[in-house]
C-alpha positions as a Markdown table, in Angstrom:
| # | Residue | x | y | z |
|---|---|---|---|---|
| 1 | Unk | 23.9 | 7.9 | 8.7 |
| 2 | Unk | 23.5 | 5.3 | 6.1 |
| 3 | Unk | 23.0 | 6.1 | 2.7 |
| 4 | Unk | 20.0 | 3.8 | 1.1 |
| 5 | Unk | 21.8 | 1.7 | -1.9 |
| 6 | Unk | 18.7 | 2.0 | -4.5 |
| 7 | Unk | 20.3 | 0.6 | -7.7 |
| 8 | Unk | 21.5 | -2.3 | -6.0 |
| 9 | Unk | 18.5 | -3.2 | -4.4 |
| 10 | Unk | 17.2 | -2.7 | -7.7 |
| 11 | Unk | 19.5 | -4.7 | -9.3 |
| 12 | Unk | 19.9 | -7.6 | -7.0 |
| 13 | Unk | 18.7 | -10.9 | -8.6 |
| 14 | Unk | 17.5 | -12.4 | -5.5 |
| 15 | Unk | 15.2 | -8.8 | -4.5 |
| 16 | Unk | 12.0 | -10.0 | -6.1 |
| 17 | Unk | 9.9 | -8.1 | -3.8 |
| 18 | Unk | 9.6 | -4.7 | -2.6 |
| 19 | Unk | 6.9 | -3.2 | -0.6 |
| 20 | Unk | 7.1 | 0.9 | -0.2 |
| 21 | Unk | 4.9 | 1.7 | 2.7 |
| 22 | Unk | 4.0 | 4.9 | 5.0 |
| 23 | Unk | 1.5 | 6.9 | 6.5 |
| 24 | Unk | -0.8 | 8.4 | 3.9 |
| 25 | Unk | -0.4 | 11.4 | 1.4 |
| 26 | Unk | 3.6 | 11.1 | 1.7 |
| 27 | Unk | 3.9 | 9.9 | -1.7 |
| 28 | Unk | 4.0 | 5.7 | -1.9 |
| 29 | Unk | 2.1 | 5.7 | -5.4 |
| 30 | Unk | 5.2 | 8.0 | -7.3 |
| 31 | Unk | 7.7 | 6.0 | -5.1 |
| 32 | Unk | 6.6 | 2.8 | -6.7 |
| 33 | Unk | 6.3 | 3.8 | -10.0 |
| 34 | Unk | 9.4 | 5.3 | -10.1 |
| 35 | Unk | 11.1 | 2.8 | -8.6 |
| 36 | Unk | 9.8 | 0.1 | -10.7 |
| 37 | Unk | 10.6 | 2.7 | -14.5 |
| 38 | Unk | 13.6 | 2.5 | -13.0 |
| 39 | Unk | 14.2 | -1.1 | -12.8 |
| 40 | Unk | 12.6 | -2.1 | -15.8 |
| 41 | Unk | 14.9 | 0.1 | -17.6 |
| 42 | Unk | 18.0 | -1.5 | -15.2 |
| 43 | Unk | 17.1 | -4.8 | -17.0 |
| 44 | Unk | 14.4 | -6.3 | -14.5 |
| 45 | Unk | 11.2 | -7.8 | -15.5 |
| 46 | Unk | 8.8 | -5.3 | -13.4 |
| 47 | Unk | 5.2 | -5.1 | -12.2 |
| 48 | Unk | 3.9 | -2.1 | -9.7 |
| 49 | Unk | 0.6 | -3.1 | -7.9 |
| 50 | Unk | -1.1 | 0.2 | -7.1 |
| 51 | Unk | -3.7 | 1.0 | -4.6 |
| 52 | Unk | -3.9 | 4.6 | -5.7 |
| 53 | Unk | -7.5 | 4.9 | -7.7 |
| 54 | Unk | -6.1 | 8.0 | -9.2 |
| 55 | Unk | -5.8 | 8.1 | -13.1 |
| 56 | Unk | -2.7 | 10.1 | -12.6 |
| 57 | Unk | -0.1 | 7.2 | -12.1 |
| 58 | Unk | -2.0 | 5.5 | -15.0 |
| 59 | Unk | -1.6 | 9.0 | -17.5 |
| 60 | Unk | 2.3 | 9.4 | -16.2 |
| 61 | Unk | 2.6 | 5.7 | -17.5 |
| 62 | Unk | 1.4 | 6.5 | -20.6 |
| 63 | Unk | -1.6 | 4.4 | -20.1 |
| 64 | Unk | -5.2 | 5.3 | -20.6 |
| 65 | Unk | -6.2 | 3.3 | -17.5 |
| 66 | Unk | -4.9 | 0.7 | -15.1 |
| 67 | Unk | -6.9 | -2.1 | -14.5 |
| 68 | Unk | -6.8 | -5.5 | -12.1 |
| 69 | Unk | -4.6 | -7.5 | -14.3 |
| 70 | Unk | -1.3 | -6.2 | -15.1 |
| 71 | Unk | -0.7 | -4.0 | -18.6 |
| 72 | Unk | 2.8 | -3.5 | -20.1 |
| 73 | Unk | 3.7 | 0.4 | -20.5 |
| 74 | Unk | 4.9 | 0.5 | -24.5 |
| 75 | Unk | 5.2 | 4.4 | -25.1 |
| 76 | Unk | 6.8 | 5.6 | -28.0 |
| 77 | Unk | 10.6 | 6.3 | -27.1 |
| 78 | Unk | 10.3 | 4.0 | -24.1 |
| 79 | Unk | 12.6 | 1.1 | -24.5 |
| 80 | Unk | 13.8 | -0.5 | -21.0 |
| 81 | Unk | 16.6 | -3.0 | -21.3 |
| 82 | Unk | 13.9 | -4.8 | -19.1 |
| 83 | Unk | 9.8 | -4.4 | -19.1 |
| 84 | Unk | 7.3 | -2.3 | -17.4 |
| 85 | Unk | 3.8 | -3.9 | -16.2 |
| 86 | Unk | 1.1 | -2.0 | -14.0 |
| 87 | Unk | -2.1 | -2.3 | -12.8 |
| 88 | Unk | -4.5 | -0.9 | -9.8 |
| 89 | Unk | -6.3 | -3.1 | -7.4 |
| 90 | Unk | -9.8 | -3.7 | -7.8 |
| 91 | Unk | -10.4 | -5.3 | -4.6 |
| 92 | Unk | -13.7 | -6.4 | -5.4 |
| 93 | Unk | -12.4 | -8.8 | -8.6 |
| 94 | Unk | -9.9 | -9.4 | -6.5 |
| 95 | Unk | -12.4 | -11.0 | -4.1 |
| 96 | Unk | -14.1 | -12.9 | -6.6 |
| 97 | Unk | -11.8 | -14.1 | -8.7 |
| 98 | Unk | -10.2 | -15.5 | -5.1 |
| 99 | Unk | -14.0 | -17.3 | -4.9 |
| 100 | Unk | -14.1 | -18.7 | -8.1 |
| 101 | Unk | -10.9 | -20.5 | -7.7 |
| 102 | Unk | -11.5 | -21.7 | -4.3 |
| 103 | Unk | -15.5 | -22.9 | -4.2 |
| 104 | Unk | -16.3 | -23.8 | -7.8 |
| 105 | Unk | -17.9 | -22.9 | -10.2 |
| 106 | Unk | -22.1 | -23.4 | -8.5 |
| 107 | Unk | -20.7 | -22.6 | -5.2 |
| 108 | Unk | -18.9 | -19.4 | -6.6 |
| 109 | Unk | -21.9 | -18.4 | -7.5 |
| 110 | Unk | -24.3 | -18.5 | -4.5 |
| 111 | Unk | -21.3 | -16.6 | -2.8 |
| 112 | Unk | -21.1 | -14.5 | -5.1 |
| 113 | Unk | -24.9 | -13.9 | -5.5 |
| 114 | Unk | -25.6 | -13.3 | -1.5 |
| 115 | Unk | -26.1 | -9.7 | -0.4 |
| 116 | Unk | -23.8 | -10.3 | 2.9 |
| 117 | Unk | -20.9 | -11.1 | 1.0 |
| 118 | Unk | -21.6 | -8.1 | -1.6 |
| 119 | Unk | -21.3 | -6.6 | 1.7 |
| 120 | Unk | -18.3 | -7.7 | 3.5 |
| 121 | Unk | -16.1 | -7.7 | -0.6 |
| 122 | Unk | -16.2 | -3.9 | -0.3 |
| 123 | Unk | -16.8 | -2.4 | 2.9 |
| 124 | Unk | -15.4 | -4.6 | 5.6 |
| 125 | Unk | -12.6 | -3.7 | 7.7 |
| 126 | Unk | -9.2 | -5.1 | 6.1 |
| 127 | Unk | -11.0 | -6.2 | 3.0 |
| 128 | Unk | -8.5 | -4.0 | 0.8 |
| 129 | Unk | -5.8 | -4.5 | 2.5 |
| 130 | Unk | -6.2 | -8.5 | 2.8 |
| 131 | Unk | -6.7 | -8.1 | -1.1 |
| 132 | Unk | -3.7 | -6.3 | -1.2 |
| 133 | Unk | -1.6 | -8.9 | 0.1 |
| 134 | Unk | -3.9 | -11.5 | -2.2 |
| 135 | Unk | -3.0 | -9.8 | -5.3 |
| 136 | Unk | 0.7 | -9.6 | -4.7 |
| 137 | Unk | 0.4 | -13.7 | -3.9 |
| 138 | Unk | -1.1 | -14.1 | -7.2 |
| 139 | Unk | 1.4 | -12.1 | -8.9 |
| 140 | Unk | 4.7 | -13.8 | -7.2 |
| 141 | Unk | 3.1 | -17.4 | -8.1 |
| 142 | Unk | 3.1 | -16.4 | -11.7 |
| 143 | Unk | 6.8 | -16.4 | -11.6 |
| 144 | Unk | 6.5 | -14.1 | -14.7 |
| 145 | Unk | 8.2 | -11.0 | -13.0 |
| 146 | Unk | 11.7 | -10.7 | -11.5 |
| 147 | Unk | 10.4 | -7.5 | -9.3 |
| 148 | Unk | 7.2 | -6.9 | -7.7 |
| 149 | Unk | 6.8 | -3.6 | -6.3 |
| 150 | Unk | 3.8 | -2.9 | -4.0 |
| 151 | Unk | 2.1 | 0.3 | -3.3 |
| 152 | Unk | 0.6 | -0.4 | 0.3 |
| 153 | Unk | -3.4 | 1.2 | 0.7 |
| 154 | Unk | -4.1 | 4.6 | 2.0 |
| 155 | Unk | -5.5 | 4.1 | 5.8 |
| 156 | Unk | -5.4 | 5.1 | 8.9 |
| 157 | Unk | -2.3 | 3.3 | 10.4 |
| 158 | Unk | 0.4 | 2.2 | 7.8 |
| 159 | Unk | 0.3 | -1.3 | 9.3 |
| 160 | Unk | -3.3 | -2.3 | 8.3 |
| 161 | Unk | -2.1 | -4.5 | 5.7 |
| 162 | Unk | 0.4 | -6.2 | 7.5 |
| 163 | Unk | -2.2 | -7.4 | 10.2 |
| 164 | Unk | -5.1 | -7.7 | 6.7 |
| 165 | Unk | -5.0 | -11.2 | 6.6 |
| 166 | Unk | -5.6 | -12.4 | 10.4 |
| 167 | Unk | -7.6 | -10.0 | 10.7 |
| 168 | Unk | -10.4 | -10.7 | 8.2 |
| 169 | Unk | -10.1 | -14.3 | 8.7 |
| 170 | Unk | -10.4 | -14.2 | 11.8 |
| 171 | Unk | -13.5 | -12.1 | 11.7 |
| 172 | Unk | -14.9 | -14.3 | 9.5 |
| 173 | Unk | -14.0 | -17.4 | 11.2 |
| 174 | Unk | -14.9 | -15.3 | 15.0 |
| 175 | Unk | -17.8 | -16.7 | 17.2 |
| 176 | Unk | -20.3 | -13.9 | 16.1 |
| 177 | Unk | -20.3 | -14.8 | 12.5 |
| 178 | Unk | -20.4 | -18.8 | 13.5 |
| 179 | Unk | -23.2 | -18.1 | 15.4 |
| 180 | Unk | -24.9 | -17.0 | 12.3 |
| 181 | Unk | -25.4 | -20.4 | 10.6 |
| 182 | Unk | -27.2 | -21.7 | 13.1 |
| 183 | Unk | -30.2 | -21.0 | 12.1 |
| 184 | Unk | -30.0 | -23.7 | 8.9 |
| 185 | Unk | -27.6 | -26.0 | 11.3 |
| 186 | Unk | -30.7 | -25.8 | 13.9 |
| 187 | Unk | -33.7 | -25.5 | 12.1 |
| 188 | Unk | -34.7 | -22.3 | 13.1 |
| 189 | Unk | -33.7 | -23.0 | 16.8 |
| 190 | Unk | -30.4 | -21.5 | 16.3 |
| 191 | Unk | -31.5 | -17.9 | 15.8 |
| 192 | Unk | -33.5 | -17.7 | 18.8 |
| 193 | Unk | -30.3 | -19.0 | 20.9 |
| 194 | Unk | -28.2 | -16.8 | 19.4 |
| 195 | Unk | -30.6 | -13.8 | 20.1 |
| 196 | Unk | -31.4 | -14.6 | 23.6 |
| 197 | Unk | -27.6 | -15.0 | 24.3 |
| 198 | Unk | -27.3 | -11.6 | 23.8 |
| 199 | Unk | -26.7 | -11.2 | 20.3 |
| 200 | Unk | -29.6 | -9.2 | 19.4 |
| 201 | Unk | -28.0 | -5.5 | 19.6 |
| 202 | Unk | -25.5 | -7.1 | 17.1 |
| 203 | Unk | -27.7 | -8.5 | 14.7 |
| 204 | Unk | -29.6 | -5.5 | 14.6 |
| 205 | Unk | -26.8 | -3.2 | 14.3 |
| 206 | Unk | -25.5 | -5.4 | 11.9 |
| 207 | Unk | -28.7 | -5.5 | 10.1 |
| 208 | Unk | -29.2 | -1.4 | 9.6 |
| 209 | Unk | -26.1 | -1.8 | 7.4 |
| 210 | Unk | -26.8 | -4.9 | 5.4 |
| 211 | Unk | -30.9 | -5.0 | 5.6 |
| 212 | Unk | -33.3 | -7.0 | 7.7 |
| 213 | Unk | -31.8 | -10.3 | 5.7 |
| 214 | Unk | -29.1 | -10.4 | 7.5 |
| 215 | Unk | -29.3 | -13.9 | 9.7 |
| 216 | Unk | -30.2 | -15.9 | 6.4 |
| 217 | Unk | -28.1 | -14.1 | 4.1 |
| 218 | Unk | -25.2 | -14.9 | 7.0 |
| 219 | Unk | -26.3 | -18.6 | 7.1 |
| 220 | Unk | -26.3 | -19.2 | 3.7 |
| 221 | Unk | -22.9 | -17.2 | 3.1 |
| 222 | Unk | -20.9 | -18.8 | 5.9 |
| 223 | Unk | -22.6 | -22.2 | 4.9 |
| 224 | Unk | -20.9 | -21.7 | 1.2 |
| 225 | Unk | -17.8 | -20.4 | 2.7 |
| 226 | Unk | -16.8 | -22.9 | 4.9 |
| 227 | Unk | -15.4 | -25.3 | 2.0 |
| 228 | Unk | -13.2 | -22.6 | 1.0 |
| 229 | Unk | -12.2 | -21.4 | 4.3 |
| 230 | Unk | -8.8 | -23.3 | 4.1 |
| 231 | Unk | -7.7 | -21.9 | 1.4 |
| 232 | Unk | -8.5 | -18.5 | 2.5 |
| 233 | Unk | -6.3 | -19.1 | 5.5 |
| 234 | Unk | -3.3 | -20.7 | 3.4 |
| 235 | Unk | -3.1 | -18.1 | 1.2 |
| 236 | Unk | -3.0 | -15.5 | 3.7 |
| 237 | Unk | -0.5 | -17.5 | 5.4 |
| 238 | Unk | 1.9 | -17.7 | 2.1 |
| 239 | Unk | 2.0 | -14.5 | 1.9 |
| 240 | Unk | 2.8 | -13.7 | 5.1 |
| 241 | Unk | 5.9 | -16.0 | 4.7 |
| 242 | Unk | 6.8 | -14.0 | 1.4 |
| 243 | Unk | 6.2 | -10.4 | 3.4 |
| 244 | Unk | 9.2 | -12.3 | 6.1 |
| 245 | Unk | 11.4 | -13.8 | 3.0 |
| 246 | Unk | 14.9 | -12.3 | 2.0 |
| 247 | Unk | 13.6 | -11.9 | -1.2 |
| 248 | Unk | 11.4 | -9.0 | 0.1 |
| 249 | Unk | 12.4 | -5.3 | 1.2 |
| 250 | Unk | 10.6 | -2.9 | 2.8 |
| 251 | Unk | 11.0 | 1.1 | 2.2 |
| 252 | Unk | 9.4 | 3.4 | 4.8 |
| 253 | Unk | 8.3 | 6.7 | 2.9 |
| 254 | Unk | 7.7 | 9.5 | 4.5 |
| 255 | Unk | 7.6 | 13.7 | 4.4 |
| 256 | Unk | 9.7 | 15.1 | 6.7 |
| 257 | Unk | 7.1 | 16.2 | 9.3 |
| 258 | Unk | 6.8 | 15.6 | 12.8 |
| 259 | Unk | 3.7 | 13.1 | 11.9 |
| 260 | Unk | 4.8 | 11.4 | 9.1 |
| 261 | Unk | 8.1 | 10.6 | 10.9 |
| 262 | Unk | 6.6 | 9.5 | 14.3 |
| 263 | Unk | 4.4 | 6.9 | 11.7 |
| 264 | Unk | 7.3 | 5.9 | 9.9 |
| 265 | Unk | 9.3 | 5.5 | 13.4 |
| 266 | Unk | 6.6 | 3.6 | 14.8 |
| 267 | Unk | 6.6 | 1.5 | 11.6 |
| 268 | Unk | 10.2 | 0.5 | 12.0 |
| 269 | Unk | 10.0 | -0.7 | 15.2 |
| 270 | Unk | 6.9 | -2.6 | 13.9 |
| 271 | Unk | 8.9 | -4.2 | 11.0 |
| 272 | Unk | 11.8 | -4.8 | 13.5 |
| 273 | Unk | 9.2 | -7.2 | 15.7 |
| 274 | Unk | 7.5 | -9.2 | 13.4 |
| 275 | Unk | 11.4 | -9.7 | 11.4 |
| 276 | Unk | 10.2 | -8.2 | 8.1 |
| 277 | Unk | 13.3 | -6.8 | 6.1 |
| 278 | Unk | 13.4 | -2.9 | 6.2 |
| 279 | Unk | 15.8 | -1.6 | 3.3 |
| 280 | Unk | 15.7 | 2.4 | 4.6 |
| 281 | Unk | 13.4 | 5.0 | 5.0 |
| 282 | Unk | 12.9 | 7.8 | 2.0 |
| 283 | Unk | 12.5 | 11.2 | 3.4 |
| 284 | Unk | 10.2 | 12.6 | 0.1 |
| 285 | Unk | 9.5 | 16.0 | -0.9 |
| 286 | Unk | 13.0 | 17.9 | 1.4 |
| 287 | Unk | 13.7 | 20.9 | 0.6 |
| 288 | Unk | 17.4 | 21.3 | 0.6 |
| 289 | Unk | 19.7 | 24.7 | 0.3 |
| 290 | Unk | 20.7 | 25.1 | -3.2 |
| 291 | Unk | 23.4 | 27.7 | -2.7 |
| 292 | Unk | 26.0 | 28.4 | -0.4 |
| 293 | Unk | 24.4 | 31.5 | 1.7 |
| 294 | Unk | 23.4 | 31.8 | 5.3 |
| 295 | Unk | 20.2 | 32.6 | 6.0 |
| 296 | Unk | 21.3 | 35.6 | 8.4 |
| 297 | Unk | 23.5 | 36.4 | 5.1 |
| 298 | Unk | 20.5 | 36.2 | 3.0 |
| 299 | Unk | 18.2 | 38.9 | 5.1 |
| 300 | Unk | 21.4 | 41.2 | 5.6 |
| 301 | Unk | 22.1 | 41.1 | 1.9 |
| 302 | Unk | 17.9 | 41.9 | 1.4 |
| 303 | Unk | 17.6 | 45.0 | 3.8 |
| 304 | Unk | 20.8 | 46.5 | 2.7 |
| 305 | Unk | 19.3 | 46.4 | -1.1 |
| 306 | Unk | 17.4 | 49.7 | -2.9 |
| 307 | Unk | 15.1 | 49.8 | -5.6 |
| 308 | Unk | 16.0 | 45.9 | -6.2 |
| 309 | Unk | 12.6 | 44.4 | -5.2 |
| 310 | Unk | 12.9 | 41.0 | -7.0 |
| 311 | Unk | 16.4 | 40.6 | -5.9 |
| 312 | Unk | 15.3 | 41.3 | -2.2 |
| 313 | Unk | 12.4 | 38.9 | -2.8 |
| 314 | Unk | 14.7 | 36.6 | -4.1 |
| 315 | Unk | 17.2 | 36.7 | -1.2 |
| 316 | Unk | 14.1 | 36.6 | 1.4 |
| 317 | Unk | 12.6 | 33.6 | -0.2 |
| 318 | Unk | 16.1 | 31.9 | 0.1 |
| 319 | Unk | 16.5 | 32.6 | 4.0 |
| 320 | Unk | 13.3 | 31.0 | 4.2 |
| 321 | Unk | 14.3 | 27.6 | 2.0 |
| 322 | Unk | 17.4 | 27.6 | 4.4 |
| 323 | Unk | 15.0 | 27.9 | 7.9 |
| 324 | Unk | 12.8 | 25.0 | 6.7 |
| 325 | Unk | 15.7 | 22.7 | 5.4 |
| 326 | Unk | 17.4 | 23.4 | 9.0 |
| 327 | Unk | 13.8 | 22.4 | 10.4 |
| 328 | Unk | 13.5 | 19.2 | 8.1 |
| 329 | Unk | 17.1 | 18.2 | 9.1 |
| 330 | Unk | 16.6 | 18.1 | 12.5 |
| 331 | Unk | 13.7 | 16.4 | 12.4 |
| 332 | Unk | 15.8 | 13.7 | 10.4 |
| 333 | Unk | 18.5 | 13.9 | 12.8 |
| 334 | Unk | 16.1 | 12.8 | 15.5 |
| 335 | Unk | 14.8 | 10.0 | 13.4 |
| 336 | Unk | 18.6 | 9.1 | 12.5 |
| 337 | Unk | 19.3 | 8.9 | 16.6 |
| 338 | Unk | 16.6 | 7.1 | 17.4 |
| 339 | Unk | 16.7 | 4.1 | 14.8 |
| 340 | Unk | 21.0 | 4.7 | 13.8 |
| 341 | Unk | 20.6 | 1.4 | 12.3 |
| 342 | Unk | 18.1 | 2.5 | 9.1 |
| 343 | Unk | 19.3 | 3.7 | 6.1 |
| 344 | Unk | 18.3 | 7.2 | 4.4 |
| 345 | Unk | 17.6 | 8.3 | 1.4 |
| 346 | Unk | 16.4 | 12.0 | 0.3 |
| 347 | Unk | 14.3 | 12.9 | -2.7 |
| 348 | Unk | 13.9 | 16.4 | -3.2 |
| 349 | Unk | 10.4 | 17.8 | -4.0 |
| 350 | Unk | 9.7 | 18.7 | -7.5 |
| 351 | Unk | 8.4 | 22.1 | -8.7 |
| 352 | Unk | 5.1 | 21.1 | -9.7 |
| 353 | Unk | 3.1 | 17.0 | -10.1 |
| 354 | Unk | 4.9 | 14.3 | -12.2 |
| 355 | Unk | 2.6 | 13.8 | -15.2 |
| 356 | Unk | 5.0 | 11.9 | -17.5 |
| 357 | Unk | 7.4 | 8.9 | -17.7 |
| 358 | Unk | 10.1 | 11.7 | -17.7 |
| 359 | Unk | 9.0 | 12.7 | -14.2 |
| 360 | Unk | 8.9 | 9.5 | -12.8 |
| 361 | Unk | 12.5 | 9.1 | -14.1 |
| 362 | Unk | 13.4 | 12.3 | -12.6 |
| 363 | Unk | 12.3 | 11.3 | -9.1 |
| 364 | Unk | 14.1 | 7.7 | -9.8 |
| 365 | Unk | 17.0 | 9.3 | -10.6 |
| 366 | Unk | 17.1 | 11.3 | -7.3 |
| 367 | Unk | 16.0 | 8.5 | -5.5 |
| 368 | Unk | 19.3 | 6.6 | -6.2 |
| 369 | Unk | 21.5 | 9.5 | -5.4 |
């Protein structure tokens, strides 16, 4: 088993992107932050995008609040060799912002103005994710950072964002949206071809959602949209190419539970097909054996005490710490057999949440060995 090199990935001039990924609840958000606290301090020039709308990354940071721009972390007694920048996605002022670049400033307007694209900037499929991947192509174009690290979005599947930007523009360059301007292309014709070729149960399951003003608000929308369109797709196609470049790395994290492993697993081989670069997995939140006593050692020592019921609840707790570290190991073990080629690293879980910069140091510490 490989041992994951974290300061050097850290360190390395030409890592200017790292992406910490992973099925949901397993702990990305601290990852990232701690990872980036620990570069800054290293010497890099560091931003963390986060997708976490918690305020508790934002409070551990020192900061009030996070917000869709990046803010430096100045705290009393904080004083990196590098800096520290954060900031949360806001995927809807991500969305617009992306808008008013693209269609100018009238145009930006009428898009942003019409109800079906109020719509599809919050609540359709791959919106955050796609935004996700905008934001971090807006940040590398700066060229102000040395280190972007990304905190993927909580969903379903851990490889949402990864497919985010064919996704969405392909929905919104499919056949069932096209069909929607033609009623203005037509004059009026369009919609009733598009409802007698079948489109009706669409259009009105569509319209539930989004209100009976759907087929004009549509029209109009994709009408606006389609001198932008090309720019949508470029973008999403940069960042692709930066996801794929050897400036990037990806860290799997994941608890070490049978689901969160066959994710991470599933991940891998994921990464390994579309040639992304995969720096390790982190197995967060073990629980190893922190003294040298058996677990059958442990419950002898425990039955064969009297009148000692803290030390036998002491020696009982450890023969349980010892069981689930010899359950967690072998479901690493399985993990390590079936992908020998990814490195590892372990972070141990922490008594209680990290609430401070001191916290996030602690985990970056043990994150680096």
């Amino acid at each position: 088993m490989t041992t994951i090199d974290i300061d050097a990935l850290l360190d390395a001039p030409e890592s200017r992107v790292i992406v910490c990924c992973g099925s949901g609840g397993v702990g990305k958000t601290t990852t990232a932050a701690a990872l980036a606290l620990r570069a800054a301090e290293r010497g890099r020039q560091t931003v963390v995008l986060t997708i976490d709308p918690a305020r508790r990354l934002a409070q551990a940071l020192g900061l009030r609040e996070l917000g869709n721009h990046p803010k430096q972390v100045q705290v009393e007694g904080f004083e990196p060799k590098g800096e520290l920048w954060a900031m949360m996605l806001d995927m809807r002022r991500t969305f617009d912002d992306m808008v008013r670049v693209h269609a100018g400033p009238e145009r930006a307007e009428q898009l942003l103005q019409n109800p079906f694209y109020q719509t599809i900037s919050t609540s359709f499929s791959g919106t955050q994710e796609y935004m996700a991947m905008e934001k971090l192509g807006q940040l590398a174009a700066t060229g102000e950072w040395d280190l972007i690290i990304v905190d993927t979005p909580p969903s379903r599947s851990a490889l949402d964002f990864l497919d985010a930007p064919t996704r969405l523009s392909s929905a919104l360059d499919g056949r069932m949206i096209r069909l929607l301007t033609a009623p203005a292309k037509a004059g009026g014709w369009g919609l009733r071809k598009v409802v007698n070729a079948g489109f009706s149960m669409f259009a009105k399951a569509v319209s539930t959602i989004i209100g009976g003003q759907l087929l004009t608000d549509a029209s109009a929308f994709m009408q606006a949209f389609d001198s932008m369109f090309g720019g949508f797709r470029e973008r999403a196609r940069k960042t692709a190419e930066l996801l794929r470049s050897s400036g990037t790395s990806f860290l799997v994290v994941a608890a070490p539970e049978p689901d969160a492993l066959r994710e991470a697993s599933y991940f891998v081989e994921r990464l390994s097909a579309e040639s992304m670069p995969l720096a390790g997995l982190i197995a967060n939140r073990t629980h190893p054996v922190l003294a040298k006593l058996s677990g059958a050692e442990a419950l002898a020592a425990a039955e064969s005490l009297q009148n000692a019921p803290l030390a036998e609840a002491v020696l009982r707790l450890h023969a349980d710490r010892v069981q689930l570290a010899a359950r967690e190991e072998r479901l690493l073990a399985r993990f390590t057999r079936a992908h020998p080629e990814v490195a590892l690293a372990k972070v141990p879980a922490l008594a209680g949440d990290v609430h401070d910069l001191g916290g996030l140091r602690d985990i970056g510490s043990k994150l680096a060995g």
